[in-house]
PDB file of C-alpha atoms and ligand atoms in Angstrom:
ATOM      1  CA  UNK A 572      -6.019   7.158  -0.617  1.00  0.00           C
ATOM      2  CA  UNK A 573      -6.450   8.337   2.725  1.00  0.00           C
ATOM      3  CA  UNK A 574      -3.111   8.748   4.730  1.00  0.00           C
ATOM      4  CA  UNK A 575      -3.246   8.765   8.383  1.00  0.00           C
ATOM      5  CA  UNK A 576       0.164   9.376   9.924  1.00  0.00           C
ATOM      6  CA  UNK A 577       0.535   7.705  13.247  1.00  0.00           C
ATOM      7  CA  UNK A 578       2.961   8.521  16.135  1.00  0.00           C
ATOM      8  CA  UNK A 579       4.573   4.809  15.854  1.00  0.00           C
ATOM      9  CA  UNK A 580       3.965   1.291  15.229  1.00  0.00           C
ATOM     10  CA  UNK A 581       1.792   0.712  18.393  1.00  0.00           C
ATOM     11  CA  UNK A 582      -0.280   3.767  17.339  1.00  0.00           C
ATOM     12  CA  UNK A 583      -0.830   2.370  13.844  1.00  0.00           C
ATOM     13  CA  UNK A 584      -1.635  -1.093  15.472  1.00  0.00           C
ATOM     14  CA  UNK A 585      -4.286   0.324  17.495  1.00  0.00           C
ATOM     15  CA  UNK A 586      -5.975   2.457  14.940  1.00  0.00           C
ATOM     16  CA  UNK A 587      -6.081  -0.616  12.629  1.00  0.00           C
ATOM     17  CA  UNK A 588      -7.537  -2.860  15.228  1.00  0.00           C
ATOM     18  CA  UNK A 589     -10.252  -0.032  16.130  1.00  0.00           C
ATOM     19  CA  UNK A 590     -11.114   0.112  12.377  1.00  0.00           C
ATOM     20  CA  UNK A 591     -11.498  -3.766  12.189  1.00  0.00           C
ATOM     21  CA  UNK A 592     -13.275  -3.799  15.714  1.00  0.00           C
ATOM     22  CA  UNK A 593     -15.845  -1.196  14.587  1.00  0.00           C
ATOM     23  CA  UNK A 594     -16.546  -2.883  11.304  1.00  0.00           C
ATOM     24  CA  UNK A 595     -17.256  -6.424  13.232  1.00  0.00           C
ATOM     25  CA  UNK A 596     -19.528  -4.544  15.660  1.00  0.00           C
ATOM     26  CA  UNK A 597     -21.465  -3.077  12.695  1.00  0.00           C
ATOM     27  CA  UNK A 598     -21.216  -6.292  10.498  1.00  0.00           C
ATOM     28  CA  UNK A 599     -20.728  -9.383  13.003  1.00  0.00           C
ATOM     29  CA  UNK A 600     -20.321 -11.546   9.931  1.00  0.00           C
ATOM     30  CA  UNK A 601     -17.966  -9.444   8.244  1.00  0.00           C
ATOM     31  CA  UNK A 602     -15.294 -11.090   5.948  1.00  0.00           C
ATOM     32  CA  UNK A 603     -11.798 -10.211   6.658  1.00  0.00           C
ATOM     33  CA  UNK A 604      -8.979 -10.258   4.142  1.00  0.00           C
ATOM     34  CA  UNK A 605      -6.011 -11.001   6.407  1.00  0.00           C
ATOM     35  CA  UNK A 606      -2.142 -10.510   5.764  1.00  0.00           C
ATOM     36  CA  UNK A 607       1.135 -11.894   7.461  1.00  0.00           C
ATOM     37  CA  UNK A 608       4.290 -10.170   8.090  1.00  0.00           C
ATOM     38  CA  UNK A 609       5.528  -7.798  10.988  1.00  0.00           C
ATOM     39  CA  UNK A 610       3.197  -4.973   9.891  1.00  0.00           C
ATOM     40  CA  UNK A 611      -0.090  -6.429  11.069  1.00  0.00           C
ATOM     41  CA  UNK A 612       1.302  -8.299  14.101  1.00  0.00           C
ATOM     42  CA  UNK A 613       0.641  -5.419  16.565  1.00  0.00           C
ATOM     43  CA  UNK A 614      -2.886  -5.047  15.134  1.00  0.00           C
ATOM     44  CA  UNK A 615      -3.863  -8.764  15.739  1.00  0.00           C
ATOM     45  CA  UNK A 616      -2.253  -8.447  19.434  1.00  0.00           C
ATOM     46  CA  UNK A 617      -4.679  -5.610  19.764  1.00  0.00           C
ATOM     47  CA  UNK A 618      -7.635  -7.401  18.395  1.00  0.00           C
ATOM     48  CA  UNK A 619      -6.913 -10.601  20.657  1.00  0.00           C
ATOM     49  CA  UNK A 620      -6.738  -8.148  23.586  1.00  0.00           C
ATOM     50  CA  UNK A 621     -10.341  -6.712  22.630  1.00  0.00           C
ATOM     51  CA  UNK A 622     -11.520 -10.211  22.408  1.00  0.00           C
ATOM     52  CA  UNK A 623     -10.111 -11.257  25.904  1.00  0.00           C
ATOM     53  CA  UNK A 624     -11.851  -8.169  27.250  1.00  0.00           C
ATOM     54  CA  UNK A 625     -15.296  -9.317  25.917  1.00  0.00           C
ATOM     55  CA  UNK A 626     -15.315  -6.317  23.493  1.00  0.00           C
ATOM     56  CA  UNK A 627     -15.536  -8.154  20.107  1.00  0.00           C
ATOM     57  CA  UNK A 628     -16.862 -11.360  18.974  1.00  0.00           C
ATOM     58  CA  UNK A 629     -15.512 -13.239  16.334  1.00  0.00           C
ATOM     59  CA  UNK A 630     -17.983 -16.274  15.772  1.00  0.00           C
ATOM     60  CA  UNK A 631     -19.798 -15.123  12.763  1.00  0.00           C
ATOM     61  CA  UNK A 632     -16.552 -13.866  10.993  1.00  0.00           C
ATOM     62  CA  UNK A 633     -15.142 -15.346   7.876  1.00  0.00           C
ATOM     63  CA  UNK A 634     -11.426 -14.751   6.745  1.00  0.00           C
ATOM     64  CA  UNK A 635      -9.357 -15.435   3.525  1.00  0.00           C
ATOM     65  CA  UNK A 636      -5.732 -14.863   3.888  1.00  0.00           C
ATOM     66  CA  UNK A 637      -3.751 -13.045   1.112  1.00  0.00           C
ATOM     67  CA  UNK A 638      -0.971 -15.551   0.621  1.00  0.00           C
ATOM     68  CA  UNK A 639       1.230 -18.458   1.548  1.00  0.00           C
ATOM     69  CA  UNK A 640       4.572 -19.900   0.583  1.00  0.00           C
ATOM     70  CA  UNK A 641       4.597 -22.758  -2.031  1.00  0.00           C
ATOM     71  CA  UNK A 642       5.442 -25.328  -1.254  1.00  0.00           C
ATOM     72  CA  UNK A 643       5.318 -25.632   2.386  1.00  0.00           C
ATOM     73  CA  UNK A 644       3.342 -27.548   4.956  1.00  0.00           C
ATOM     74  CA  UNK A 645       0.788 -26.035   7.298  1.00  0.00           C
ATOM     75  CA  UNK A 646       2.770 -27.516  10.374  1.00  0.00           C
ATOM     76  CA  UNK A 647       6.023 -25.870   9.212  1.00  0.00           C
ATOM     77  CA  UNK A 648       6.737 -22.867  11.735  1.00  0.00           C
ATOM     78  CA  UNK A 649       7.472 -20.664   8.573  1.00  0.00           C
ATOM     79  CA  UNK A 650       4.176 -21.464   6.910  1.00  0.00           C
ATOM     80  CA  UNK A 651       1.608 -18.452   6.777  1.00  0.00           C
ATOM     81  CA  UNK A 652      -0.777 -20.854   8.115  1.00  0.00           C
ATOM     82  CA  UNK A 653       1.448 -21.396  11.206  1.00  0.00           C
ATOM     83  CA  UNK A 654       1.852 -17.906  11.693  1.00  0.00           C
ATOM     84  CA  UNK A 655      -1.825 -16.986  11.524  1.00  0.00           C
ATOM     85  CA  UNK A 656      -2.519 -19.747  14.061  1.00  0.00           C
ATOM     86  CA  UNK A 657       0.170 -18.678  16.318  1.00  0.00           C
ATOM     87  CA  UNK A 658      -0.336 -14.832  16.386  1.00  0.00           C
ATOM     88  CA  UNK A 659      -4.244 -14.616  15.722  1.00  0.00           C
ATOM     89  CA  UNK A 660      -6.586 -17.658  15.205  1.00  0.00           C
ATOM     90  CA  UNK A 661      -5.538 -19.293  18.485  1.00  0.00           C
ATOM     91  CA  UNK A 662      -6.182 -16.092  20.384  1.00  0.00           C
ATOM     92  CA  UNK A 663      -9.814 -15.403  19.095  1.00  0.00           C
ATOM     93  CA  UNK A 664     -12.821 -17.195  18.552  1.00  0.00           C
ATOM     94  CA  UNK A 665     -13.006 -17.391  14.770  1.00  0.00           C
ATOM     95  CA  UNK A 666     -14.642 -20.869  13.723  1.00  0.00           C
ATOM     96  CA  UNK A 667     -12.014 -22.946  11.752  1.00  0.00           C
ATOM     97  CA  UNK A 668     -14.531 -23.782   9.176  1.00  0.00           C
ATOM     98  CA  UNK A 669     -14.567 -19.924   8.612  1.00  0.00           C
ATOM     99  CA  UNK A 670     -10.897 -19.691   7.948  1.00  0.00           C
ATOM    100  CA  UNK A 671      -9.081 -19.952   4.512  1.00  0.00           C
ATOM    101  CA  UNK A 672      -5.744 -19.862   3.462  1.00  0.00           C
ATOM    102  CA  UNK A 673      -4.134 -20.902   0.138  1.00  0.00           C
ATOM    103  CA  UNK A 674      -2.999 -24.604   0.827  1.00  0.00           C
ATOM    104  CA  UNK A 675       0.823 -24.258   0.299  1.00  0.00           C
ATOM    105  CA  UNK A 676       1.135 -28.046   0.116  1.00  0.00           C
ATOM    106  CA  UNK A 677      -1.262 -28.724  -2.635  1.00  0.00           C
ATOM    107  CA  UNK A 678      -0.159 -30.966  -5.387  1.00  0.00           C
ATOM    108  CA  UNK A 679      -1.334 -28.787  -8.152  1.00  0.00           C
ATOM    109  CA  UNK A 680      -0.908 -25.042  -7.888  1.00  0.00           C
ATOM    110  CA  UNK A 681      -3.203 -24.086 -10.505  1.00  0.00           C
ATOM    111  CA  UNK A 682      -6.009 -26.186  -9.242  1.00  0.00           C
ATOM    112  CA  UNK A 683      -5.478 -24.725  -5.811  1.00  0.00           C
ATOM    113  CA  UNK A 684      -5.404 -21.249  -7.064  1.00  0.00           C
ATOM    114  CA  UNK A 685      -8.802 -21.886  -8.687  1.00  0.00           C
ATOM    115  CA  UNK A 686     -10.232 -23.295  -5.736  1.00  0.00           C
ATOM    116  CA  UNK A 687      -9.480 -20.360  -3.701  1.00  0.00           C
ATOM    117  CA  UNK A 688     -10.427 -17.825  -6.503  1.00  0.00           C
ATOM    118  CA  UNK A 689     -13.883 -19.710  -6.702  1.00  0.00           C
ATOM    119  CA  UNK A 690     -14.253 -19.422  -2.912  1.00  0.00           C
ATOM    120  CA  UNK A 691     -13.539 -15.819  -2.547  1.00  0.00           C
ATOM    121  CA  UNK A 692     -15.890 -15.164  -5.805  1.00  0.00           C
ATOM    122  CA  UNK A 693     -18.734 -17.339  -4.352  1.00  0.00           C
ATOM    123  CA  UNK A 694     -18.535 -15.339  -0.887  1.00  0.00           C
ATOM    124  CA  UNK A 695     -20.385 -12.312  -0.055  1.00  0.00           C
ATOM    125  CA  UNK A 696     -17.244 -10.396  -0.814  1.00  0.00           C
ATOM    126  CA  UNK A 697     -14.364  -9.220   1.415  1.00  0.00           C
ATOM    127  CA  UNK A 698     -15.515  -6.466   3.561  1.00  0.00           C
ATOM    128  CA  UNK A 699     -11.725  -5.206   4.442  1.00  0.00           C
ATOM    129  CA  UNK A 700      -8.437  -6.181   3.086  1.00  0.00           C
ATOM    130  CA  UNK A 701      -5.740  -5.866   5.516  1.00  0.00           C
ATOM    131  CA  UNK A 702      -2.121  -5.274   3.549  1.00  0.00           C
ATOM    132  CA  UNK A 703       1.352  -4.772   4.234  1.00  0.00           C
ATOM    133  CA  UNK A 704       3.832  -3.662   1.681  1.00  0.00           C
ATOM    134  CA  UNK A 705       6.897  -5.345   0.302  1.00  0.00           C
ATOM    135  CA  UNK A 706      10.035  -2.975   0.056  1.00  0.00           C
ATOM    136  CA  UNK A 707       9.737  -3.542  -3.721  1.00  0.00           C
ATOM    137  CA  UNK A 708       5.885  -2.515  -3.926  1.00  0.00           C
ATOM    138  CA  UNK A 709       4.466  -5.827  -3.606  1.00  0.00           C
ATOM    139  CA  UNK A 710       1.255  -6.476  -2.042  1.00  0.00           C
ATOM    140  CA  UNK A 711       0.335 -10.148  -1.087  1.00  0.00           C
ATOM    141  CA  UNK A 712       3.031 -11.893  -3.217  1.00  0.00           C
ATOM    142  CA  UNK A 713       2.076  -9.782  -6.355  1.00  0.00           C
ATOM    143  CA  UNK A 714       5.522  -8.958  -7.486  1.00  0.00           C
ATOM    144  CA  UNK A 715       6.870  -6.057  -9.682  1.00  0.00           C
ATOM    145  CA  UNK A 716       6.493  -7.561 -13.442  1.00  0.00           C
ATOM    146  CA  UNK A 717       5.500  -6.555 -16.875  1.00  0.00           C
ATOM    147  CA  UNK A 718       1.926  -7.831 -16.112  1.00  0.00           C
ATOM    148  CA  UNK A 719       0.136  -8.460 -13.049  1.00  0.00           C
ATOM    149  CA  UNK A 720      -2.350 -11.389 -12.382  1.00  0.00           C
ATOM    150  CA  UNK A 721      -5.976 -10.602 -11.433  1.00  0.00           C
ATOM    151  CA  UNK A 722      -6.824 -13.891  -9.822  1.00  0.00           C
ATOM    152  CA  UNK A 723      -5.151 -16.094  -7.118  1.00  0.00           C
ATOM    153  CA  UNK A 724      -2.115 -17.687  -8.892  1.00  0.00           C
ATOM    154  CA  UNK A 725       1.231 -19.149  -8.484  1.00  0.00           C
ATOM    155  CA  UNK A 726       4.298 -16.767  -8.440  1.00  0.00           C
ATOM    156  CA  UNK A 727       8.024 -16.990  -8.328  1.00  0.00           C
ATOM    157  CA  UNK A 728       9.481 -14.792  -5.818  1.00  0.00           C
ATOM    158  CA  UNK A 729      11.712 -12.138  -6.574  1.00  0.00           C
ATOM    159  CA  UNK A 730      15.438 -11.979  -5.266  1.00  0.00           C
ATOM    160  CA  UNK A 731      14.480  -8.820  -3.311  1.00  0.00           C
ATOM    161  CA  UNK A 732      11.667 -10.772  -1.554  1.00  0.00           C
ATOM    162  CA  UNK A 733      13.731 -13.866  -0.777  1.00  0.00           C
ATOM    163  CA  UNK A 734      16.295 -11.538   0.511  1.00  0.00           C
ATOM    164  CA  UNK A 735      13.928  -9.545   2.660  1.00  0.00           C
ATOM    165  CA  UNK A 736      12.069 -12.703   3.980  1.00  0.00           C
ATOM    166  CA  UNK A 737      15.142 -14.518   4.843  1.00  0.00           C
ATOM    167  CA  UNK A 738      15.281 -12.480   7.909  1.00  0.00           C
ATOM    168  CA  UNK A 739      12.445 -15.280   9.158  1.00  0.00           C
ATOM    169  CA  UNK A 740      14.586 -18.292   8.091  1.00  0.00           C
ATOM    170  CA  UNK A 741      17.927 -19.495   8.941  1.00  0.00           C
ATOM    171  CA  UNK A 742      19.274 -18.507   5.514  1.00  0.00           C
ATOM    172  CA  UNK A 743      17.915 -17.073   2.220  1.00  0.00           C
ATOM    173  CA  UNK A 744      18.421 -20.856   0.651  1.00  0.00           C
ATOM    174  CA  UNK A 745      15.553 -21.898   3.035  1.00  0.00           C
ATOM    175  CA  UNK A 746      12.932 -19.392   1.766  1.00  0.00           C
ATOM    176  CA  UNK A 747      10.571 -21.127  -0.569  1.00  0.00           C
ATOM    177  CA  UNK A 748      10.989 -19.790  -4.181  1.00  0.00           C
ATOM    178  CA  UNK A 749       7.256 -19.723  -5.079  1.00  0.00           C
ATOM    179  CA  UNK A 750       4.048 -18.843  -3.377  1.00  0.00           C
ATOM    180  CA  UNK A 751       0.370 -18.582  -4.085  1.00  0.00           C
ATOM    181  CA  UNK A 752      -1.309 -15.218  -3.840  1.00  0.00           C
ATOM    182  CA  UNK A 753      -4.599 -13.490  -4.326  1.00  0.00           C
ATOM    183  CA  UNK A 754      -4.400 -11.362  -7.412  1.00  0.00           C
ATOM    184  CA  UNK A 755      -4.734  -7.877  -7.853  1.00  0.00           C
ATOM    185  CA  UNK A 756      -8.275  -8.258  -8.913  1.00  0.00           C
ATOM    186  CA  UNK A 757      -9.486 -10.049  -5.766  1.00  0.00           C
ATOM    187  CA  UNK A 758      -7.550  -7.646  -3.670  1.00  0.00           C
ATOM    188  CA  UNK A 759      -9.168  -4.544  -5.313  1.00  0.00           C
ATOM    189  CA  UNK A 760     -12.734  -6.180  -5.066  1.00  0.00           C
ATOM    190  CA  UNK A 761     -12.565  -5.767  -1.382  1.00  0.00           C
ATOM    191  CA  UNK A 762     -15.134  -3.073  -0.129  1.00  0.00           C
ATOM    192  CA  UNK A 763     -12.420  -1.398   1.937  1.00  0.00           C
ATOM    193  CA  UNK A 764      -8.419  -1.733   1.992  1.00  0.00           C
ATOM    194  CA  UNK A 765      -6.395  -1.106   4.998  1.00  0.00           C
ATOM    195  CA  UNK A 766      -2.895  -0.776   4.182  1.00  0.00           C
ATOM    196  CA  UNK A 767      -0.153  -0.665   7.211  1.00  0.00           C
ATOM    197  CA  UNK A 768       3.239   0.706   6.492  1.00  0.00           C
ATOM    198  CA  UNK A 769       5.860   0.940   9.201  1.00  0.00           C
ATOM    199  CA  UNK A 770       9.602   1.670   9.654  1.00  0.00           C
ATOM    200  CA  UNK A 771      12.466   3.637   7.996  1.00  0.00           C
ATOM    201  CA  UNK A 772      13.005   0.716   5.587  1.00  0.00           C
ATOM    202  CA  UNK A 773       9.523   1.209   3.911  1.00  0.00           C
ATOM    203  CA  UNK A 774       9.952   5.053   3.429  1.00  0.00           C
ATOM    204  CA  UNK A 775      11.168   4.868  -0.179  1.00  0.00           C
ATOM    205  CA  UNK A 776       8.356   2.596  -1.191  1.00  0.00           C
ATOM    206  CA  UNK A 777       5.767   4.679   0.889  1.00  0.00           C
ATOM    207  CA  UNK A 778       6.733   7.925  -1.054  1.00  0.00           C
ATOM    208  CA  UNK A 779       5.707   6.172  -4.663  1.00  0.00           C
ATOM    209  CA  UNK A 780       2.197   6.129  -3.197  1.00  0.00           C
ATOM    210  CA  UNK A 781       1.671   9.928  -3.534  1.00  0.00           C
ATOM    211  CA  UNK A 782       2.938   9.654  -7.250  1.00  0.00           C
ATOM    212  CA  UNK A 783       0.072  10.313  -9.830  1.00  0.00           C
ATOM    213  CA  UNK A 784       0.690   7.007 -11.911  1.00  0.00           C
ATOM    214  CA  UNK A 785       0.108   3.358 -11.585  1.00  0.00           C
ATOM    215  CA  UNK A 786       2.627   0.790 -12.770  1.00  0.00           C
ATOM    216  CA  UNK A 787       2.803  -2.964 -12.718  1.00  0.00           C
ATOM    217  CA  UNK A 788       6.455  -2.368 -11.432  1.00  0.00           C
ATOM    218  CA  UNK A 789       4.978  -1.244  -8.181  1.00  0.00           C
ATOM    219  CA  UNK A 790       1.978  -3.501  -7.724  1.00  0.00           C
ATOM    220  CA  UNK A 791       0.709  -1.342  -4.769  1.00  0.00           C
ATOM    221  CA  UNK A 792       0.160   1.562  -6.821  1.00  0.00           C
ATOM    222  CA  UNK A 793      -2.847  -0.082  -8.251  1.00  0.00           C
ATOM    223  CA  UNK A 794      -4.587   0.689  -4.904  1.00  0.00           C
ATOM    224  CA  UNK A 795      -4.663   4.312  -5.981  1.00  0.00           C
ATOM    225  CA  UNK A 796      -7.475   3.115  -8.261  1.00  0.00           C
ATOM    226  CA  UNK A 797      -9.767   1.849  -5.100  1.00  0.00           C
ATOM    227  CA  UNK A 798     -12.248   4.042  -3.859  1.00  0.00           C
ATOM    228  CA  UNK A 799     -11.700   3.160  -0.119  1.00  0.00           C
ATOM    229  CA  UNK A 800      -8.251   2.602   0.867  1.00  0.00           C
ATOM    230  CA  UNK A 801      -6.771   4.005   4.398  1.00  0.00           C
ATOM    231  CA  UNK A 802      -3.168   3.788   4.815  1.00  0.00           C
ATOM    232  CA  UNK A 803      -2.044   3.870   8.212  1.00  0.00           C
ATOM    233  CA  UNK A 804       1.652   4.850   8.293  1.00  0.00           C
ATOM    234  CA  UNK A 805       3.940   5.531  11.078  1.00  0.00           C
ATOM    235  CA  UNK A 806       6.101   8.552  11.033  1.00  0.00           C
ATOM    236  CA  UNK A 807       9.286   6.811  10.023  1.00  0.00           C
ATOM    237  CA  UNK A 808       7.658   5.239   6.908  1.00  0.00           C
ATOM    238  CA  UNK A 809       6.315   8.637   6.253  1.00  0.00           C
ATOM    239  CA  UNK A 810       9.410  10.524   6.550  1.00  0.00           C
ATOM    240  CA  UNK A 811      10.020  10.858   2.898  1.00  0.00           C
ATOM    241  CA  UNK A 812       6.617  11.724   1.747  1.00  0.00           C
ATOM    242  CA  UNK A 813       4.720  15.104   1.348  1.00  0.00           C
ATOM    243  CA  UNK A 814       1.271  14.351   2.382  1.00  0.00           C
ATOM    244  CA  UNK A 815      -0.985  17.111   1.628  1.00  0.00           C
TER     245      UNK A 815
HETATM  246  C1  GLP B 620       5.573 -10.655   2.734  1.00  0.00           C
HETATM  247  C2  GLP B 620       4.197 -10.829   2.545  1.00  0.00           C
HETATM  248  C3  GLP B 620       3.309  -9.618   2.417  1.00  0.00           C
HETATM  249  C4  GLP B 620       3.910  -8.624   3.390  1.00  0.00           C
HETATM  250  C5  GLP B 620       5.182  -8.311   3.085  1.00  0.00           C
HETATM  251  C6  GLP B 620       5.717  -7.232   4.045  1.00  0.00           C
HETATM  252  O1  GLP B 620       6.475 -11.086   1.706  1.00  0.00           O
HETATM  253  N1  GLP B 620       3.920 -11.820   1.421  1.00  0.00           N
HETATM  254  O2  GLP B 620       1.824 -10.026   2.475  1.00  0.00           O
HETATM  255  O3  GLP B 620       3.005  -7.623   3.348  1.00  0.00           O
HETATM  256  O4  GLP B 620       5.965  -9.340   3.101  1.00  0.00           O
HETATM  257  O5  GLP B 620       5.929  -7.913   5.324  1.00  0.00           O
HETATM  258  P1  GLP B 620       6.269  -7.074   6.630  1.00  0.00           P
HETATM  259  O6  GLP B 620       4.992  -6.517   7.131  1.00  0.00           O
HETATM  260  O7  GLP B 620       7.126  -7.977   7.257  1.00  0.00           O
HETATM  261  O8  GLP B 620       7.271  -5.882   6.257  1.00  0.00           O
END
């Protein structure tokens, strides 16, 4: 893992957007794995600004999102579908046929997970997977557990994630209890991984990434086994780490 300590959230967002913009310049039909949450919001704004300034063209780009609540309708303002359109897709020229997000309102979660997995597997492969990290070490919605799933699947959210994500809802009761998420295998099969970590509240989990072991109790620890991971981390989040 390559750790890049950033001055603050804005610096992290700019550096992340530069990495993605450079990739798209080199490979206009790049496949991006995208994430939701506060961590990538600034990066999305930076990319939208580059697009508005004519510095980047997304017309051939394809995207797969990491995860979605289950069950939730796309039009629900809390859905990740809504988040992505509001904060990114509506601001750039990615063709809607090139966008895929697990369908949170599918009748059958197993079938929808299989559809999503098959589509990723049939693609030319995710070039860069953007990730945030949960306070409990989750990536996507791969929650700490005795075993982790390789492929897209339906998960029960942990109390800690429901609590953490309740900041976006009126109350914790309104947070969906389940989600659909890419599995660890699909995340690890991306050619490059870009993990964004920001803020004091992530300092404890960030510190675990420098330990020399992997554990299913910290799903993000599996990223240590990937050959091409860049961690953009701001000073607050890096405050408990000893980066050599
Ligand atoms: C959510 C998402 C993750 C995200 C994480 C951290 O639960 N499923 O994909 O990385 O929370 O979110 P934030 O970046 O807002 O801290």
